[in-house]
Tab-separated table of C-alpha atoms in Angstrom:
chain	number	residue	atom	x	y	z
A	295	MET	CA	187.497	174.380	218.665
A	296	SER	CA	184.449	176.474	217.731
A	297	ALA	CA	186.502	178.749	215.452
A	298	CYS	CA	188.293	175.791	213.844
A	299	ARG	CA	185.001	174.034	213.164
A	300	GLU	CA	183.509	177.208	211.715
A	301	ILE	CA	186.532	177.734	209.454
A	302	ALA	CA	186.379	174.142	208.202
A	303	LEU	CA	182.693	174.458	207.323
A	304	LEU	CA	182.875	177.913	205.770
A	305	ARG	CA	185.752	176.950	203.485
A	306	GLU	CA	183.519	174.304	201.923
A	307	LEU	CA	180.263	176.292	201.735
A	308	ARG	CA	179.506	178.417	198.667
A	309	HIS	CA	176.015	179.861	198.300
A	310	VAL	CA	174.625	183.294	197.581
A	311	ASN	CA	172.657	183.304	200.870
A	312	VAL	CA	175.464	182.029	203.118
A	313	ILE	CA	178.178	184.404	204.317
A	314	THR	CA	181.442	183.958	202.416
A	315	LEU	CA	184.703	183.423	204.279
A	316	ILE	CA	187.274	185.503	202.393
A	317	ARG	CA	190.439	184.860	204.367
A	318	VAL	CA	191.827	183.602	207.694
A	319	PHE	CA	194.479	185.553	209.632
A	320	LEU	CA	196.579	184.151	212.470
A	321	SER	CA	198.020	186.421	215.162
A	322	HIS	CA	200.952	184.531	216.667
A	323	ASN	CA	201.683	187.149	219.335
A	324	ASP	CA	198.340	186.865	221.131
A	325	ARG	CA	197.303	183.470	219.671
A	326	LYS	CA	194.137	184.775	218.044
A	327	VAL	CA	192.416	183.894	214.790
A	328	TRP	CA	190.709	186.506	212.594
A	329	LEU	CA	188.162	185.539	209.941
A	330	LEU	CA	187.473	187.935	207.078
A	331	PHE	CA	183.895	187.787	205.746
A	332	ASP	CA	181.709	189.519	203.190
A	333	TYR	CA	180.694	193.010	204.285
A	334	ALA	CA	177.041	193.245	205.350
A	335	GLU	CA	175.558	196.542	206.511
A	336	HIS	CA	172.363	195.287	208.136
A	337	ASP	CA	170.889	192.392	210.089
A	338	LEU	CA	167.327	191.360	210.893
A	339	TRP	CA	167.667	192.227	214.568
A	340	HIS	CA	168.197	195.898	213.754
A	341	ILE	CA	165.613	195.881	210.971
A	342	ILE	CA	162.932	194.469	213.278
A	343	LYS	CA	164.024	196.793	216.075
A	344	PHE	CA	163.499	199.752	213.718
A	345	HIS	CA	159.882	198.710	213.128
A	346	ARG	CA	159.246	197.779	216.751
A	347	ALA	CA	160.374	201.256	217.841
A	348	ALA	CA	157.935	202.851	215.412
A	349	LYS	CA	155.194	200.607	216.775
A	350	ALA	CA	156.017	201.618	220.357
A	351	ASN	CA	155.766	205.285	219.351
A	352	LYS	CA	152.220	204.600	218.128
A	353	LYS	CA	153.341	205.129	214.533
A	354	PRO	CA	153.031	201.552	213.293
A	355	VAL	CA	155.466	200.926	210.470
A	356	MET	CA	155.372	197.230	209.672
A	357	VAL	CA	157.963	195.449	207.585
A	358	PRO	CA	156.534	195.627	204.030
A	359	LYS	CA	154.863	192.382	202.936
A	360	GLY	CA	157.046	192.031	199.867
A	361	MET	CA	160.169	192.506	201.958
A	362	VAL	CA	159.041	189.855	204.469
A	363	LYS	CA	158.474	187.403	201.637
A	364	SER	CA	161.847	188.097	200.015
A	365	LEU	CA	163.667	187.770	203.347
A	366	LEU	CA	161.960	184.485	204.172
A	367	TYR	CA	162.564	182.999	200.729
A	368	GLN	CA	166.266	183.777	200.805
A	369	ILE	CA	166.628	182.433	204.358
A	370	LEU	CA	164.951	179.194	203.264
A	371	ASP	CA	167.158	179.018	200.176
A	372	GLY	CA	170.330	179.360	202.251
A	373	ILE	CA	169.175	176.806	204.813
A	374	HIS	CA	168.122	174.405	202.058
A	375	TYR	CA	171.684	174.596	200.745
A	376	LEU	CA	173.112	173.883	204.215
A	377	HIS	CA	170.721	170.996	204.843
A	378	SER	CA	171.422	169.550	201.374
A	379	ASN	CA	175.078	169.458	202.398
A	380	TRP	CA	174.312	167.820	205.754
A	381	VAL	CA	174.897	170.929	207.844
A	382	LEU	CA	172.679	172.112	210.705
A	383	HIS	CA	173.040	175.784	211.605
A	384	ARG	CA	171.532	175.379	215.121
A	385	ASP	CA	171.630	179.060	216.071
A	386	LEU	CA	169.306	180.853	213.657
A	387	LYS	CA	167.987	184.140	215.018
A	388	PRO	CA	167.563	187.676	213.629
A	389	ALA	CA	171.053	188.809	214.679
A	390	ASN	CA	172.582	186.016	212.589
A	391	ILE	CA	170.650	186.897	209.429
A	392	LEU	CA	172.641	189.623	207.689
A	393	VAL	CA	171.443	191.758	204.768
A	394	MET	CA	173.796	193.352	202.265
A	395	GLY	CA	173.652	197.118	201.776
A	396	GLU	CA	174.588	199.228	198.760
A	397	GLY	CA	176.670	197.348	196.226
A	398	PRO	CA	176.477	194.481	193.717
A	399	GLU	CA	174.619	192.244	196.186
A	400	ARG	CA	172.279	194.936	197.514
A	401	GLY	CA	169.429	193.520	199.578
A	402	ARG	CA	170.826	189.993	199.615
A	403	VAL	CA	170.380	187.826	202.712
A	404	LYS	CA	173.511	186.253	204.190
A	405	ILE	CA	173.198	183.573	206.862
A	406	ALA	CA	176.075	184.076	209.300
A	407	ASP	CA	177.624	182.735	212.521
A	408	MET	CA	178.345	179.076	211.883
A	409	GLY	CA	179.939	178.637	215.307
A	410	PHE	CA	177.237	176.190	216.440
A	411	ALA	CA	176.849	174.477	213.058
A	412	ARG	CA	177.262	170.701	212.902
A	413	LEU	CA	177.312	167.994	210.276
A	414	PHE	CA	174.374	165.660	210.830
A	415	ASN	CA	175.364	162.593	208.820
A	416	ALA	CA	175.959	160.888	212.169
A	417	PRO	CA	173.917	160.913	215.420
A	418	LEU	CA	174.504	164.067	217.417
A	419	LYS	CA	174.750	164.683	221.109
A	420	PRO	CA	172.275	167.208	222.514
A	421	LEU	CA	173.115	170.849	221.902
A	422	ALA	CA	173.402	171.635	225.611
A	423	ASP	CA	175.833	168.751	226.220
A	424	LEU	CA	178.177	170.092	223.577
A	425	ASP	CA	177.800	173.788	224.279
A	426	PRO	CA	176.933	174.490	227.945
A	427	VAL	CA	176.801	178.259	227.479
A	428	VAL	CA	174.194	180.996	227.557
A	429	VAL	CA	172.287	180.988	224.263
A	430	THR	CA	169.019	182.569	223.215
A	431	PHE	CA	166.111	180.264	223.978
A	432	TRP	CA	163.471	182.164	222.016
A	433	TYR	CA	164.275	180.359	218.765
A	434	ARG	CA	164.831	176.913	220.294
A	435	ALA	CA	162.556	174.148	219.053
A	436	PRO	CA	160.427	172.407	221.714
A	437	GLU	CA	162.190	169.075	221.160
A	438	LEU	CA	165.480	170.723	222.149
A	439	LEU	CA	163.915	172.149	225.302
A	440	LEU	CA	162.685	168.648	226.131
A	441	GLY	CA	166.154	167.149	225.747
A	442	ALA	CA	165.893	165.426	222.349
A	443	ARG	CA	168.915	163.179	221.813
A	444	HIS	CA	168.868	162.866	218.027
A	445	TYR	CA	167.404	166.061	216.682
A	446	THR	CA	167.268	166.892	212.990
A	447	LYS	CA	167.234	169.795	210.538
A	448	ALA	CA	163.707	170.492	211.821
A	449	ILE	CA	165.290	172.583	214.601
A	450	ASP	CA	166.413	175.114	211.989
A	451	ILE	CA	162.930	175.137	210.451
A	452	TRP	CA	161.367	175.985	213.826
A	453	ALA	CA	163.788	178.899	214.214
A	454	ILE	CA	162.873	180.135	210.726
A	455	GLY	CA	159.211	180.008	211.735
A	456	CYS	CA	160.006	182.144	214.784
A	457	ILE	CA	161.835	184.662	212.589
A	458	PHE	CA	158.953	184.693	210.078
A	459	ALA	CA	156.433	185.445	212.837
A	460	GLU	CA	158.693	188.203	214.156
A	461	LEU	CA	158.908	189.792	210.710
A	462	LEU	CA	155.109	189.713	210.420
A	463	THR	CA	154.441	191.222	213.862
A	464	SER	CA	157.676	193.089	214.764
A	465	GLU	CA	157.666	191.147	218.052
A	466	PRO	CA	159.421	187.900	219.039
A	467	ILE	CA	156.692	185.285	219.105
A	468	PHE	CA	158.133	183.233	221.981
A	469	HIS	CA	159.574	186.035	224.076
A	470	CYS	CA	160.049	185.087	227.693
A	471	ARG	CA	162.051	186.163	230.708
A	472	GLN	CA	165.554	184.805	230.301
A	473	GLU	CA	168.131	184.365	233.000
A	474	ASP	CA	171.869	184.269	232.416
A	475	ILE	CA	172.192	180.571	233.079
A	476	LYS	CA	175.047	178.219	232.282
A	477	THR	CA	173.844	174.659	232.438
A	478	SER	CA	173.991	171.415	230.527
A	479	ASN	CA	170.275	170.878	231.223
A	480	PRO	CA	168.271	171.851	228.111
A	481	TYR	CA	164.954	172.030	229.987
A	482	HIS	CA	163.666	175.588	230.363
A	483	HIS	CA	160.289	175.953	232.084
A	484	ASP	CA	159.605	179.593	231.197
A	485	GLN	CA	160.394	179.095	227.524
A	486	LEU	CA	158.092	176.091	227.269
A	487	ASP	CA	155.390	178.034	229.086
A	488	ARG	CA	155.666	180.828	226.522
A	489	ILE	CA	155.445	178.375	223.623
A	490	PHE	CA	152.346	176.757	225.109
A	491	ASN	CA	150.763	180.167	225.758
A	492	VAL	CA	150.996	180.857	222.037
A	493	MET	CA	150.567	177.407	220.501
A	494	GLY	CA	148.534	175.598	223.127
A	495	PHE	CA	149.671	172.453	224.943
A	496	PRO	CA	150.624	169.733	222.433
A	497	GLN	CA	148.161	166.897	222.043
A	498	GLU	CA	149.697	163.430	222.023
A	499	LYS	CA	147.887	162.671	218.762
A	500	ASP	CA	149.656	165.667	217.184
A	501	TRP	CA	153.083	164.775	218.601
A	502	GLU	CA	153.225	161.052	219.298
A	503	ASP	CA	156.926	160.983	220.177
A	504	ILE	CA	156.608	163.607	222.900
A	505	LYS	CA	156.379	160.756	225.421
A	506	LYS	CA	159.867	159.649	224.345
A	507	MET	CA	161.446	162.998	225.199
A	508	PRO	CA	163.889	162.754	228.141
A	509	GLU	CA	162.207	165.673	229.914
A	510	HIS	CA	158.636	164.447	229.358
A	511	PRO	CA	158.223	163.375	233.022
A	512	THR	CA	159.296	166.870	234.103
A	513	LEU	CA	156.865	168.368	231.590
A	514	GLN	CA	153.975	166.357	233.051
A	515	LYS	CA	154.933	167.397	236.560
A	516	ASP	CA	155.294	171.125	235.802
A	517	PHE	CA	152.423	171.774	233.376
A	518	LYS	CA	148.670	171.248	233.237
A	519	ARG	CA	147.089	170.905	229.814
A	520	SER	CA	143.940	172.695	230.986
A	521	ASN	CA	145.879	175.921	231.609
A	522	TYR	CA	146.418	176.308	227.852
A	523	SER	CA	143.071	175.139	226.501
A	524	SER	CA	142.210	178.581	225.089
A	525	CYS	CA	145.630	179.206	223.498
A	526	SER	CA	146.334	178.795	219.787
A	527	LEU	CA	148.520	180.207	217.040
A	528	ILE	CA	145.365	181.373	215.249
A	529	LYS	CA	144.376	183.598	218.175
A	530	TYR	CA	147.880	184.960	218.640
A	531	MET	CA	148.357	185.924	215.003
A	532	ASP	CA	144.818	187.268	214.716
A	533	ARG	CA	145.660	189.764	217.468
A	534	HIS	CA	148.431	190.942	215.153
A	535	LYS	CA	146.018	191.191	212.214
A	536	ILE	CA	147.347	188.102	210.422
A	537	LYS	CA	144.236	186.270	209.257
A	538	PRO	CA	144.052	182.459	209.539
A	539	ASP	CA	142.965	182.131	205.900
A	540	SER	CA	146.051	183.955	204.586
A	541	LYS	CA	148.802	182.050	202.786
A	542	ALA	CA	151.350	183.610	205.151
A	543	PHE	CA	149.575	182.064	208.149
A	544	HIS	CA	149.280	178.659	206.476
A	545	LEU	CA	153.036	178.584	205.841
A	546	LEU	CA	153.770	179.771	209.377
A	547	GLN	CA	151.700	176.887	210.746
A	548	LYS	CA	153.779	174.390	208.770
A	549	LEU	CA	157.032	175.904	210.006
A	550	LEU	CA	155.891	175.866	213.647
A	551	LEU	CA	154.447	172.374	213.940
A	552	MET	CA	155.285	171.010	217.372
A	553	ASP	CA	156.155	167.551	216.049
A	554	PRO	CA	159.562	167.845	214.324
A	555	ASN	CA	158.732	164.859	212.104
A	556	LYS	CA	155.755	166.744	210.656
A	557	ARG	CA	157.485	170.107	210.302
A	558	ILE	CA	157.860	171.261	206.704
A	559	THR	CA	161.285	171.097	205.044
A	560	SER	CA	163.034	174.113	203.563
A	561	GLU	CA	162.727	172.666	200.051
A	562	VAL	CA	158.970	172.172	200.319
A	563	ALA	CA	158.522	175.544	202.024
A	564	MET	CA	160.164	177.312	199.065
A	565	GLN	CA	157.449	175.842	196.815
A	566	ASP	CA	154.622	177.019	199.072
A	567	PRO	CA	151.746	178.999	197.465
A	568	TYR	CA	152.743	181.960	199.672
A	569	PHE	CA	155.706	182.594	197.363
A	570	GLN	CA	153.601	182.270	194.206
A	571	GLU	CA	151.195	185.128	194.890
A	572	ASP	CA	151.952	188.819	194.436
A	573	PRO	CA	154.161	190.427	195.491
A	574	LEU	CA	156.688	187.829	194.363
A	575	PRO	CA	160.031	187.587	196.200
A	576	THR	CA	162.905	189.652	194.819
A	577	ASN	CA	166.692	189.345	194.768
A	578	ASP	CA	166.884	192.736	196.503
A	579	VAL	CA	164.775	192.507	199.656
A	580	PHE	CA	164.560	196.320	199.659
A	581	ALA	CA	162.915	196.115	196.211
A	582	GLY	CA	165.265	198.682	194.714
A	583	CYS	CA	164.266	201.447	197.128
A	584	ALA	CA	166.408	203.619	199.392
A	585	ILE	CA	167.287	201.740	202.583
A	586	PRO	CA	165.786	203.298	205.746
A	587	TYR	CA	167.708	201.258	208.302
A	588	PRO	CA	170.791	202.506	210.155
A	589	LYS	CA	173.899	200.434	209.779
A	590	ARG	CA	175.029	198.159	212.568
A	591	GLU	CA	177.390	199.725	215.098
A	592	PHE	CA	181.083	198.977	214.957
A	593	LEU	CA	183.531	197.826	217.598
A	594	THR	CA	186.600	200.011	218.039
A	595	ASP	CA	190.039	198.607	218.788
A	596	ASP	CA	189.836	199.958	222.359
A	597	ASP	CA	186.435	198.359	222.932
A	598	GLN	CA	187.730	195.122	221.531
A	599	ASP	CA	190.779	195.115	223.819
A	600	ASP	CA	188.547	195.793	226.832
A	601	LYS	CA	186.250	192.969	225.839
A	602	SER	CA	189.176	190.608	225.303
A	603	ASP	CA	190.517	191.408	228.768
A	604	LYS	CA	187.164	190.472	230.303
A	605	ASN	CA	186.914	187.170	228.500
A	606	ASN	CA	189.710	186.190	226.149
A	607	THR	CA	188.226	182.788	225.450
A	608	ARG	CA	185.222	184.061	223.543
A	609	THR	CA	184.905	184.741	219.835
A	610	ASN	CA	184.507	188.387	218.775
A	611	GLN	CA	183.068	189.048	215.363
A	612	THR	CA	183.659	192.291	213.473
A	613	ASN	CA	183.227	193.471	209.925
A	614	ASN	CA	186.567	194.759	208.622
A	615	GLY	CA	188.109	196.067	205.425
A	616	GLY	CA	184.915	195.797	203.411
A	617	GLN	CA	184.076	192.409	204.879
A	618	GLY	CA	183.557	190.964	208.357
A	619	ALA	CA	186.469	189.911	210.531
A	620	GLN	CA	185.765	187.383	213.248
A	621	GLN	CA	188.282	186.923	216.016
A	622	GLY	CA	188.427	183.314	217.124
A	623	GLY	CA	189.635	182.346	220.565
A	624	GLY	CA	189.162	179.090	222.357
A	625	GLY	CA	185.510	179.441	223.260
A	626	GLN	CA	182.086	179.991	221.745
A	627	SER	CA	180.932	182.968	219.737
A	628	ASP	CA	179.839	186.131	221.519
A	629	GLN	CA	176.923	186.254	219.103
A	630	SER	CA	175.084	183.765	221.266
A	631	ASN	CA	176.256	184.958	224.648
A	632	ASN	CA	176.137	188.695	225.049
A	633	HIS	CA	172.568	189.795	224.406
A	634	SER	CA	170.492	187.547	226.612
A	635	SER	CA	167.136	188.726	225.371
A	636	HIS	CA	167.250	188.378	221.625
A	637	GLY	CA	170.748	188.097	220.286
A	638	GLY	CA	170.978	191.805	219.586
A	639	PRO	CA	173.754	194.190	218.695
A	640	ASN	CA	176.034	193.302	221.581
A	641	ALA	CA	175.888	189.753	220.335
A	642	ALA	CA	177.752	190.606	217.142
A	643	LYS	CA	179.536	193.951	217.109
A	644	ARG	CA	181.255	194.697	213.838
A	645	VAL	CA	183.677	197.221	212.370
A	646	ARG	CA	181.853	198.814	209.449
A	647	LEU	CA	183.866	199.308	206.292
A	648	SER	CA	183.275	199.259	202.558
A	649	GLY	CA	182.626	196.127	200.509
A	650	PRO	CA	185.230	194.524	198.269
A	651	PRO	CA	185.476	196.144	194.830
A	652	GLY	CA	184.014	194.143	191.999
A	653	HIS	CA	182.513	191.511	194.317
A	654	GLN	CA	179.749	189.743	192.420
A	655	PRO	CA	176.938	187.459	193.642
A	656	THR	CA	177.594	183.768	193.141
A	657	GLY	CA	174.075	182.578	192.400
A	658	GLN	CA	170.384	183.379	192.501
A	659	PRO	CA	167.327	181.729	194.040
A	660	SER	CA	165.289	179.915	191.438
A	661	ASN	CA	161.977	181.785	191.314
A	662	ILE	CA	162.978	185.319	192.298
A	663	GLN	CA	161.925	188.195	190.075
A	664	GLN	CA	163.750	191.460	189.544
A	665	PRO	CA	162.831	194.259	191.992
A	666	GLN	CA	160.404	197.044	191.232
A	667	GLN	CA	161.052	200.605	192.339
A	668	GLN	CA	159.080	201.726	195.397
A	669	ASP	CA	159.227	204.698	197.738
A	670	PHE	CA	161.413	203.682	200.694
A	671	HIS	CA	163.611	206.425	202.163
A	672	HIS	CA	165.556	207.147	205.316
A	673	PRO	CA	169.052	208.447	206.142
A	674	HIS	CA	171.646	205.825	207.031
A	675	GLN	CA	175.039	207.532	206.929
A	676	GLN	CA	177.622	206.026	209.276
A	677	ASN	CA	181.186	207.044	210.137
A	678	MET	CA	183.736	204.508	208.915
A	679	MET	CA	187.209	203.636	210.111
A	680	PHE	CA	188.247	203.906	206.448
A	681	GLN	CA	186.588	205.716	203.575
A	682	SER	CA	183.821	203.494	202.264
A	683	GLY	CA	182.941	205.337	199.098
A	684	ASN	CA	179.224	204.977	199.854
A	685	GLN	CA	177.270	208.105	199.088
A	686	GLN	CA	175.415	209.783	201.898
A	687	GLN	CA	171.668	209.207	201.788
A	688	GLN	CA	169.301	212.136	201.684
A	689	ASN	CA	166.526	212.636	204.168
A	690	PRO	CA	163.142	212.295	202.429
A	691	THR	CA	160.098	210.672	203.984
A	692	PHE	CA	159.280	206.998	203.535
A	693	GLN	CA	155.589	207.008	204.497
A	694	GLN	CA	154.232	205.777	201.175
A	695	ARG	CA	156.266	202.592	201.377
A	696	PHE	CA	154.633	201.487	204.618
A	697	GLN	CA	151.065	202.705	204.282
C-alpha cells in the first residue's frame, strides 16, 4: 500500500522543489512496481558527510553560508507547497532531500520519498500505529515521541529545523544511540534525552499541552527537570560558533520550538529576515560554481536481486535512465529502514544515469536571485551504466570557496 499511496500523491504533485514522477512500470512476472523519477545526482546526507569528513580530518570545510540559505529556502518552498495541498511528508531527513547536478535544473532541491506522506484534511492515527517499522528518530518532533494523536504539519517544520542545524554545524543536532527496534510504541527515551540535552527540559508555560501527551506520565517518571537546567539551544549553537544574535539562529529557534502550536510555518519562515540579508538565496544552491561532491552510489542489478531475496516486501529506490526508478513491493521504503543512524546511502541506493534531454524546471521560488560565480571545485566523475554525456570535472582546489 505504501507504493500505491506514493504513486497517487506524486501524480497530483507538481512543484519545482518536489521530485517529479515521470512514469510507472509494472512487472507482472515478479509482481513489482517501478517508479521513474527525475534524475538527481546528490543528496544532503552525502553533502553533509563530505563536510563532516573534512571536519574530522581537522580541515574544517563548512557548508558555505549562501549554500545553506539556498538549500533551506528551497526546502521550505517545497514543503509549503505540500502543506498548502494538505500533504504531510512525515519523513524529512538529509537522505530524502535531493539536489540536482549538471543540467537545466542544476543546484535545485528536490524533496523525495513520499512513502510516509499523508493527507491531513482528516484526523490521523499516530505515525507508529500506521507504520511499525524502523525509522530514523533524529528528525522526529517531540510530540511524536510523546505519542501525539493528532499531530500537524509542525512535525515537518521540526525536521526542517534539524536539517538546518545540521547544515550549519555539519553534525546531526539530536544524534543519539539508535537500536534496530520494531515497535508500535512511539516513546523513545534516548531520543528525548538527547533533545533535552540540547534544548533543555520543556517548561509547562512554554508547552502547555505537554500534559495532554499520552506519554507524559512516562516522561515524568523517567526524567528530572533539574538534570537539564544548564542546557539550551543557545549554548549548543554557540559551541559551533553560531551566535545567538544572528538571523540564522533566530530562525532556527522558531523552527525548533518545542510546542508544535507555536512552531513557525513554512510560509512565514520563507519571509524571515534571514532570507533578506546577503547573501540572498539562489536558484542554484551551488551558486554557479563547480560541484565538489561525489555522486551518490548506484545499485547494480545483482545487488538489487540479493536485496530482494533478503526482503522482497520492501521498497527499493534507484535512479534509472536519467531519472530515479523506485521499485515498489508490499512494504515500506528502504529509505527509512536500512541506515539506522541517519538515513544514509544504504537507505536510498540509486542507479546513476543521465538526466532527460530538454527537461526544464517547472517553476521558481519567489524571491530567489540568479547565482553569482564563485570558486568551488572538486572532481566528481562517476561510472554510469549508460553513457551520461556529462563532462568529466577537472581537479582544481576549492579552498577559496570555503575560507
